[in-house]
mmCIF file of C-alpha atoms in Angstrom:
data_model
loop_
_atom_site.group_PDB
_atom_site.id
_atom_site.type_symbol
_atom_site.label_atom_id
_atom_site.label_comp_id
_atom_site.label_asym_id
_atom_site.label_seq_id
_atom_site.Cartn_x
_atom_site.Cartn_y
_atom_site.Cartn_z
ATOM 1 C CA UNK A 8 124.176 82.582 105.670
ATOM 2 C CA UNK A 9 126.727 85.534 105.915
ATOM 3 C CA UNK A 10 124.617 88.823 106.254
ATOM 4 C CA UNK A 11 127.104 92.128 106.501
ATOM 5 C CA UNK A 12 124.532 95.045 106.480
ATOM 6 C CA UNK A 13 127.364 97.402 106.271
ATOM 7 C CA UNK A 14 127.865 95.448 102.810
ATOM 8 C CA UNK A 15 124.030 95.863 101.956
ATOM 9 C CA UNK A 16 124.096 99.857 102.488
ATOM 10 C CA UNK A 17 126.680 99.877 100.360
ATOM 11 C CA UNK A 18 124.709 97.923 97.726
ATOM 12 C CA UNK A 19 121.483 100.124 98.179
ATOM 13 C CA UNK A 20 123.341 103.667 97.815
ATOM 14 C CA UNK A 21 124.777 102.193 95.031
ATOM 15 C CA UNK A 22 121.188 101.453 93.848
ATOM 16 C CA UNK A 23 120.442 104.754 94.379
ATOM 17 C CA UNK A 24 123.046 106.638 92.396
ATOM 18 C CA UNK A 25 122.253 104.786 89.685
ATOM 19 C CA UNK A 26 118.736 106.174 89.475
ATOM 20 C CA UNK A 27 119.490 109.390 90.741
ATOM 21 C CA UNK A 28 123.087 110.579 89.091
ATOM 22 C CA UNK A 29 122.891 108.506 86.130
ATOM 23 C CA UNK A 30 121.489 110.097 82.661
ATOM 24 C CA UNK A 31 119.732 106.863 81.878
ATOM 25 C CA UNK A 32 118.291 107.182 85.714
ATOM 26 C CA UNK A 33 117.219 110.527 85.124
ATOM 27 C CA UNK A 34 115.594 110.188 82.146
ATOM 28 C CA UNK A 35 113.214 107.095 83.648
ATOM 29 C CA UNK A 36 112.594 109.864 86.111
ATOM 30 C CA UNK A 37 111.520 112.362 83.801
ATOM 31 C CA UNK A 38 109.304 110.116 82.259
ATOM 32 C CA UNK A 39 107.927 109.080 85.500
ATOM 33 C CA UNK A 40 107.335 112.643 86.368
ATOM 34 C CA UNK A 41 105.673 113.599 83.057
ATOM 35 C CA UNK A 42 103.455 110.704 83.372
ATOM 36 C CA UNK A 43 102.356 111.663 87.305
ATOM 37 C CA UNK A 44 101.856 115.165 85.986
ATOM 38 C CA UNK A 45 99.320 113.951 83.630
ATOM 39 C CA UNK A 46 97.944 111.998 85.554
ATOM 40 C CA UNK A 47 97.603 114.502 88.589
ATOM 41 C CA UNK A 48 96.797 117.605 86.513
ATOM 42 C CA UNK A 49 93.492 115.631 84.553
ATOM 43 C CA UNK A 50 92.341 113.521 86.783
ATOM 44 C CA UNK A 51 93.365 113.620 90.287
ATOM 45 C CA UNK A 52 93.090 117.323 90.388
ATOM 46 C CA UNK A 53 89.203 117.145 89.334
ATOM 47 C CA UNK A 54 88.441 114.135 91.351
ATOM 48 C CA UNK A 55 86.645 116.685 93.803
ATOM 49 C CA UNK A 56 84.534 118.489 91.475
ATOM 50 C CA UNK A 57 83.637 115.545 89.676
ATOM 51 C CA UNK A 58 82.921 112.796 92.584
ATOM 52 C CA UNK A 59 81.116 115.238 94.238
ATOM 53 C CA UNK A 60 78.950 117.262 91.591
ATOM 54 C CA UNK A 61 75.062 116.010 91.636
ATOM 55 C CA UNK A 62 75.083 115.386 87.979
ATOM 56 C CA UNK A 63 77.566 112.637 88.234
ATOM 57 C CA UNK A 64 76.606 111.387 92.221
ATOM 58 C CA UNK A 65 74.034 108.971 91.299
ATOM 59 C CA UNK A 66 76.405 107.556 88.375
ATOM 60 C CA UNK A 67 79.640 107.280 89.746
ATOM 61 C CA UNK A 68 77.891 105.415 93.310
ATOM 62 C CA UNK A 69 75.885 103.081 90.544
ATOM 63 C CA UNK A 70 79.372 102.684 88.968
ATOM 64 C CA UNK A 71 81.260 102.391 91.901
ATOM 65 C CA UNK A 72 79.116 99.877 93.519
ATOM 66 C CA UNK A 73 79.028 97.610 90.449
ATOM 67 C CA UNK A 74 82.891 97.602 90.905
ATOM 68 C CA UNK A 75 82.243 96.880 94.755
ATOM 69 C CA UNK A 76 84.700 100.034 95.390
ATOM 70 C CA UNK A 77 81.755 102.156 96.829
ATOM 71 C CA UNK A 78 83.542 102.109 100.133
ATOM 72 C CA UNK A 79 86.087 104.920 98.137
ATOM 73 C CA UNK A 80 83.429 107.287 97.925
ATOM 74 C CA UNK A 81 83.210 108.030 101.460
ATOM 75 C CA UNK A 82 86.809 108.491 101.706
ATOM 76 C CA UNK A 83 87.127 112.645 103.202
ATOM 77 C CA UNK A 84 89.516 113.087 100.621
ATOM 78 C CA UNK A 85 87.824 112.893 96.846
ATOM 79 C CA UNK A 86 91.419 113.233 95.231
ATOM 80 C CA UNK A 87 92.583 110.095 97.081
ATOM 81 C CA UNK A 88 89.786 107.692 95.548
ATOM 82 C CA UNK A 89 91.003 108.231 92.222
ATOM 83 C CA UNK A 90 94.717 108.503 93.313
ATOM 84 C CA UNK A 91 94.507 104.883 94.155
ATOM 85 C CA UNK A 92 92.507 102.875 91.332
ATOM 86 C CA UNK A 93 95.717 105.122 89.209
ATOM 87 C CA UNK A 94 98.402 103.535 91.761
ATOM 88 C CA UNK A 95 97.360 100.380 92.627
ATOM 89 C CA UNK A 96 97.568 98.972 89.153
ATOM 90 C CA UNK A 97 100.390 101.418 87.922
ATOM 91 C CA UNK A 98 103.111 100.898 90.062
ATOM 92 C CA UNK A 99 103.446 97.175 89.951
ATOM 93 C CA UNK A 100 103.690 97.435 86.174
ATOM 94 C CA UNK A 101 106.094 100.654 86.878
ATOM 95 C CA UNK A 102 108.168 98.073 89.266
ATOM 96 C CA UNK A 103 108.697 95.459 86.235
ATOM 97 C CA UNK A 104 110.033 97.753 84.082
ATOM 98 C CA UNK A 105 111.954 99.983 86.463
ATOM 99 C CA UNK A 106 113.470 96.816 88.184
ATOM 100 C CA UNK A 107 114.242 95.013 85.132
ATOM 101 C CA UNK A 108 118.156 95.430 85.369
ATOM 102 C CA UNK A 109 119.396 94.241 88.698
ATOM 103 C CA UNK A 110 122.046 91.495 87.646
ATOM 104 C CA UNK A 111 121.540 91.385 83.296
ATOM 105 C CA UNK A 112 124.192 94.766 83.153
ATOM 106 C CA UNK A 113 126.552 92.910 85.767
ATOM 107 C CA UNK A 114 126.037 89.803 83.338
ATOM 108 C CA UNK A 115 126.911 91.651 80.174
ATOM 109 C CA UNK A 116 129.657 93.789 81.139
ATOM 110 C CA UNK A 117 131.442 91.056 83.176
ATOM 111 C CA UNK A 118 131.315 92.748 86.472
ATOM 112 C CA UNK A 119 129.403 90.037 88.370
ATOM 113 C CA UNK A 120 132.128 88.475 89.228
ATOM 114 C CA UNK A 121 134.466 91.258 89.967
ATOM 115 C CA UNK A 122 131.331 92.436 92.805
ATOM 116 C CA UNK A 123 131.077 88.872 94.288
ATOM 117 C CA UNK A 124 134.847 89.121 95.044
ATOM 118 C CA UNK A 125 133.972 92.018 98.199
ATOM 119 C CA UNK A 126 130.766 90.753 99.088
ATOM 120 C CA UNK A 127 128.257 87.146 99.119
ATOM 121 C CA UNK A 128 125.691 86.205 96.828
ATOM 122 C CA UNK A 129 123.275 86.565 99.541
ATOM 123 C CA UNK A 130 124.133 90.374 100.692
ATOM 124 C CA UNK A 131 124.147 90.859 96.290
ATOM 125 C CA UNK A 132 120.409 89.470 96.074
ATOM 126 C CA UNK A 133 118.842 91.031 99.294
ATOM 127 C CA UNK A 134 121.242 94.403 98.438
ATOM 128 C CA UNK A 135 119.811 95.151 95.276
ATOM 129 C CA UNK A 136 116.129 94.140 96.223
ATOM 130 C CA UNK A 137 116.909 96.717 98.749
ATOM 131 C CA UNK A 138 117.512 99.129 96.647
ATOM 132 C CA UNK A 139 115.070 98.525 93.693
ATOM 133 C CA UNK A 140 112.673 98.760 96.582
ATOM 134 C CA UNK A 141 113.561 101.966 98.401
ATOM 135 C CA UNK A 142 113.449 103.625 94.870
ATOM 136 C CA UNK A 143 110.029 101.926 94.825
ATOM 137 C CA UNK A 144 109.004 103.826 98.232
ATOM 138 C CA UNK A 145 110.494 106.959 97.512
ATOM 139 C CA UNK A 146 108.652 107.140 93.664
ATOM 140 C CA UNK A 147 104.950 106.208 95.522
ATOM 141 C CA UNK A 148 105.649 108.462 98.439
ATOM 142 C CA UNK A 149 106.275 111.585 96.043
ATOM 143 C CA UNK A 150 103.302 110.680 94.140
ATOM 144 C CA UNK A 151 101.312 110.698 97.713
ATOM 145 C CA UNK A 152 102.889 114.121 98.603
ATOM 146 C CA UNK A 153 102.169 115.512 95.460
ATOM 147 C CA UNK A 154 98.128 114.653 95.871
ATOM 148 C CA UNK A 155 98.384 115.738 99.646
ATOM 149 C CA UNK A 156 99.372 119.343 98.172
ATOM 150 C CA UNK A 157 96.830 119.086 95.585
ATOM 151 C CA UNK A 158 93.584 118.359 97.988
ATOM 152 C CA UNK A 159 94.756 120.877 100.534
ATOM 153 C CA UNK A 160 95.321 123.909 98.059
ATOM 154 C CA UNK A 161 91.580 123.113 97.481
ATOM 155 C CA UNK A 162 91.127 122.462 100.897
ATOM 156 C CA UNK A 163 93.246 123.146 103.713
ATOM 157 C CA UNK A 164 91.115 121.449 106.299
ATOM 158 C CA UNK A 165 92.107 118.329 104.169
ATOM 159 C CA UNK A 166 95.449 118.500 105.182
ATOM 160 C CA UNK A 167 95.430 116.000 108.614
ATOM 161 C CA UNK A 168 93.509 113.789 106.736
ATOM 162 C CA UNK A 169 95.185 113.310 103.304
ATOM 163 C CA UNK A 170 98.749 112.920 105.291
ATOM 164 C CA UNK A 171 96.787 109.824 107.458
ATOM 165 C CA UNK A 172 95.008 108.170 104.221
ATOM 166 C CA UNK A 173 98.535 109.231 101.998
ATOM 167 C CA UNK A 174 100.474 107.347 104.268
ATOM 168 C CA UNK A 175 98.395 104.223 104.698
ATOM 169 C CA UNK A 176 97.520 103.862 100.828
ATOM 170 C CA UNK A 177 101.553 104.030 100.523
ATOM 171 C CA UNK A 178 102.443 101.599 102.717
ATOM 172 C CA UNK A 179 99.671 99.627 100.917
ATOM 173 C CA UNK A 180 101.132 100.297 97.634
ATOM 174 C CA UNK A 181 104.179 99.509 98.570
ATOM 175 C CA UNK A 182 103.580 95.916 99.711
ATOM 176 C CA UNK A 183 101.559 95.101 97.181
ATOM 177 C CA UNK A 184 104.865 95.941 94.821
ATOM 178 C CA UNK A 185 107.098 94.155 96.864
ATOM 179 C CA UNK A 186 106.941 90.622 94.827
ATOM 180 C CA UNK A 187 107.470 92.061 91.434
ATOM 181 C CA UNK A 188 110.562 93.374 92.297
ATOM 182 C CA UNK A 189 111.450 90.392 93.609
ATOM 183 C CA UNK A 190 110.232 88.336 90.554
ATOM 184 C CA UNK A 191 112.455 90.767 88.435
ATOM 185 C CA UNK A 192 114.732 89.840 90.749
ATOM 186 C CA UNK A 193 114.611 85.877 90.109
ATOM 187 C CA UNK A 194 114.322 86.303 86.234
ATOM 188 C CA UNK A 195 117.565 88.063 86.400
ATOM 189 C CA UNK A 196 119.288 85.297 87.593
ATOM 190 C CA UNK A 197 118.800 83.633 84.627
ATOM 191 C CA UNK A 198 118.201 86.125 81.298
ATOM 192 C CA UNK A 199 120.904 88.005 80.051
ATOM 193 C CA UNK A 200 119.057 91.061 79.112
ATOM 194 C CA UNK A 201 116.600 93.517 81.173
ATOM 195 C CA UNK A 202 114.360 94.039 77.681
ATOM 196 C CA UNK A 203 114.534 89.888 78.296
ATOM 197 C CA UNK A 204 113.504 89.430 81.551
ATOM 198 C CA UNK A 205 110.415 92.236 80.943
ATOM 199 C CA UNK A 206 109.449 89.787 77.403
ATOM 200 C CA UNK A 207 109.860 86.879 80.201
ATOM 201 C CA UNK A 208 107.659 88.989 82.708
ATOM 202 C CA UNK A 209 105.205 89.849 80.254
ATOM 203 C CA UNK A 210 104.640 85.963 78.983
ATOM 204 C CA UNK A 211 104.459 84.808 82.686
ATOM 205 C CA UNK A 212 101.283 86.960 83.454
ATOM 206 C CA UNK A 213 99.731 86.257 79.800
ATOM 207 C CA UNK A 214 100.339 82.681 79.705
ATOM 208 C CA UNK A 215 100.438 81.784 83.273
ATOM 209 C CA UNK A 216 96.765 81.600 84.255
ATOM 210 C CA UNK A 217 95.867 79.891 81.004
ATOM 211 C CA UNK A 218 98.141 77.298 81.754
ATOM 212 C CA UNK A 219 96.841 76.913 85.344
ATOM 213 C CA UNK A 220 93.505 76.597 83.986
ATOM 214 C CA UNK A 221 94.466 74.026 81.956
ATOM 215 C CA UNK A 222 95.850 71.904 83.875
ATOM 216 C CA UNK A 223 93.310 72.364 86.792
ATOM 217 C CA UNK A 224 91.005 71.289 84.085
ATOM 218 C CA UNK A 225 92.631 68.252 83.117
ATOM 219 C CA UNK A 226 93.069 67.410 86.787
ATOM 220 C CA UNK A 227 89.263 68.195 87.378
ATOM 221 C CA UNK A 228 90.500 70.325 90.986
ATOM 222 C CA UNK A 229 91.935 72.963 92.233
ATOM 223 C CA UNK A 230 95.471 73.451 93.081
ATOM 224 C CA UNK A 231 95.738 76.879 94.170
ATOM 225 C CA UNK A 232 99.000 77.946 91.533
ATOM 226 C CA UNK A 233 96.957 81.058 91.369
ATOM 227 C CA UNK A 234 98.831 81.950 94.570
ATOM 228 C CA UNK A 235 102.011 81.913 92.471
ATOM 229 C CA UNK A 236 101.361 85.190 90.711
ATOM 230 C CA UNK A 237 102.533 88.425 92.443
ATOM 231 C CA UNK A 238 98.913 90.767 92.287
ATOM 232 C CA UNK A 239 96.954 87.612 93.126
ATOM 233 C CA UNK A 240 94.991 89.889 95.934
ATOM 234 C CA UNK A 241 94.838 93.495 93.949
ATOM 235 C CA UNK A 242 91.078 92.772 92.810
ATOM 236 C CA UNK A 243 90.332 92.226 96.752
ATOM 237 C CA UNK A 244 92.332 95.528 98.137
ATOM 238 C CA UNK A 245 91.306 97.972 95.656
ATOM 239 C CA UNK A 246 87.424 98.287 96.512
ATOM 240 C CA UNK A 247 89.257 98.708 100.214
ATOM 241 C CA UNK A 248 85.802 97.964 102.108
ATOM 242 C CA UNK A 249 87.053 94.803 104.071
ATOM 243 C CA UNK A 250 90.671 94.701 104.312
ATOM 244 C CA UNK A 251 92.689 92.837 106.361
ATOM 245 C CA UNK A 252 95.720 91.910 107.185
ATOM 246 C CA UNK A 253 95.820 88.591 105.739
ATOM 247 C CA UNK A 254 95.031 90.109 102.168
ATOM 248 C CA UNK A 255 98.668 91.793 102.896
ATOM 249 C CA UNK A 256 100.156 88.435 103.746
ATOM 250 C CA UNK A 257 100.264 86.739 100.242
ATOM 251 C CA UNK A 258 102.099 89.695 98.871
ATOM 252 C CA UNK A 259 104.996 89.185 102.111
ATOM 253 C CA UNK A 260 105.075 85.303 101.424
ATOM 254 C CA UNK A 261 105.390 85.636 97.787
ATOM 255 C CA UNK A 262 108.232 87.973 97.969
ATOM 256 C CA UNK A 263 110.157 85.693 100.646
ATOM 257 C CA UNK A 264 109.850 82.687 98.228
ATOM 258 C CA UNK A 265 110.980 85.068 95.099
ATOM 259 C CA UNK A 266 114.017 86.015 97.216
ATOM 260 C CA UNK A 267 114.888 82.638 98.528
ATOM 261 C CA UNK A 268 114.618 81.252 95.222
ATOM 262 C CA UNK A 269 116.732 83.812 93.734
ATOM 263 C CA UNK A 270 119.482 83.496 96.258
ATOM 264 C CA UNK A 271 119.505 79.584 95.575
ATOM 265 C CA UNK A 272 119.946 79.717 91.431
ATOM 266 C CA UNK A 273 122.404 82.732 92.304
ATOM 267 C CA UNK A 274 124.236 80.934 94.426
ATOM 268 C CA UNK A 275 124.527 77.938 92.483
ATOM 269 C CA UNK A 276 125.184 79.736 88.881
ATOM 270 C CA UNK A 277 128.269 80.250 86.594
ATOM 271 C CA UNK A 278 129.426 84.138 86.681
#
């Protein structure tokens, strides 16, 4: 396979100024921040005085340990508990419609085949994953920044610790959004449209575990096709009391399949 990461840079900063010097880009963004600044300002930004107030205690550790997430409440950093049951559902859903248009504009406008001329299938595929996926980092690691400054202006001893837990819940985050991009990434090898490959999207995680139960049922065992939906291990991550590095592995496999998958259909489709 012919891999020129001079090629791939190109692809990725090209990513970028989409996003970041585009008025469509920048209006994503400014919905992005309005939403984070909701988010932040009612709930993150109380997270102290609420988590820790003896009126609520008893109720949110009752709550919490229903939900098995108790192990958030001993966390140092109160604003970080709620910071991730917000991210680690958000941003994966965020990631399906933000990476919805890596190849369908191409498609439309005809330019697919024009790009393909200075670079291979391949570098296209991993390039724009790339790029969907630094956007991806640089959106959760803003987010992370913003709650750092937000539990150290109520606390500066909170500092060390918020930039320790901000940085691993990130890099958490961030794997666990790793195969939807790359599942936007396969369906747009073969829609036309981004709102089509988010209707696609949507209908895979509605209908996709109904139809695995079904036929699991028919079949009277289990096959495991579970394993085939990206956020197959959120449920087991988000209480965070146990995890391991082989809840972080389905996530990397899942993502390597999307890819290779998309690369073969790309590579063997009509531009």
């Amino acid at each position: 396979m012919n891999i020129n990461l001079s090629r791939i840079s190109t692809i990725i900063t090209f990513e970028l100024v989409r996003l970041f010097k585009t008025k469509r880009g920048l209006l994503a963004l400014l919905a992005f921040a309005t939403i984070w600044f909701i988010i932040l300002y009612y709930f993150v930004s109380s997270a102290s005085a609420t988590v820790t107030s003896h009126s609520f205690e008893s109720m949110a550790e009752k709550l919490f340990g229903a939900l098995g997430l108790s192990a958030l409440l001993d966390w140092p950093v109160a604003e970080y508990a709620i910071y991730w049951l917000v991210a680690i559902y958000f941003f994966p859903s965020f990631a399906l419609l933000v990476c919805s248009d890596q190849f369908c504009s191409d498609k439309q406008r005809g330019t697919l085949r024009f790009i393909t001329l200075r670079t291979t299938r391949a570098e296209l595929v991993l390039g724009r994953y790339l790029g969907q996926l630094l956007i991806m980092a640089i959106l959760i690691l803003l987010t992370s920044v913003a709650t750092t400054i937000l539990a150290s202006v109520r606390d500066i001893s909170l500092l060390s610790d918020s930039i320790l837990l901000g940085s691993k819940l990130s890099l958490e985050i961030l794997i666990v959004v790793m195969p939807f991009i790359a599942l936007m990434s396969l369906l747009n090898t073969f829609v036309t449209s981004a709102r089509l490959a988010i209707v696609v999207a949507t209908l895979f995680f509605a209908l996709g575990p109904l139809m695995v139960t079904f036929i699991e049922y028919q079949f009277g065992q289990t096959f495991y096709l579970n394993l085939l939906f990206p956020g197959e291990k959120i449920s087991s991550v988000l209480s965070q009391s146990s995890v391991g590095v082989s809840q972080y592995l389905l996530p990397l496999i899942q993502t390597v399949v999307l890819l290779i998958t998309s690369h073969l259909i790309m590579k063997r489709a009509s531009l």
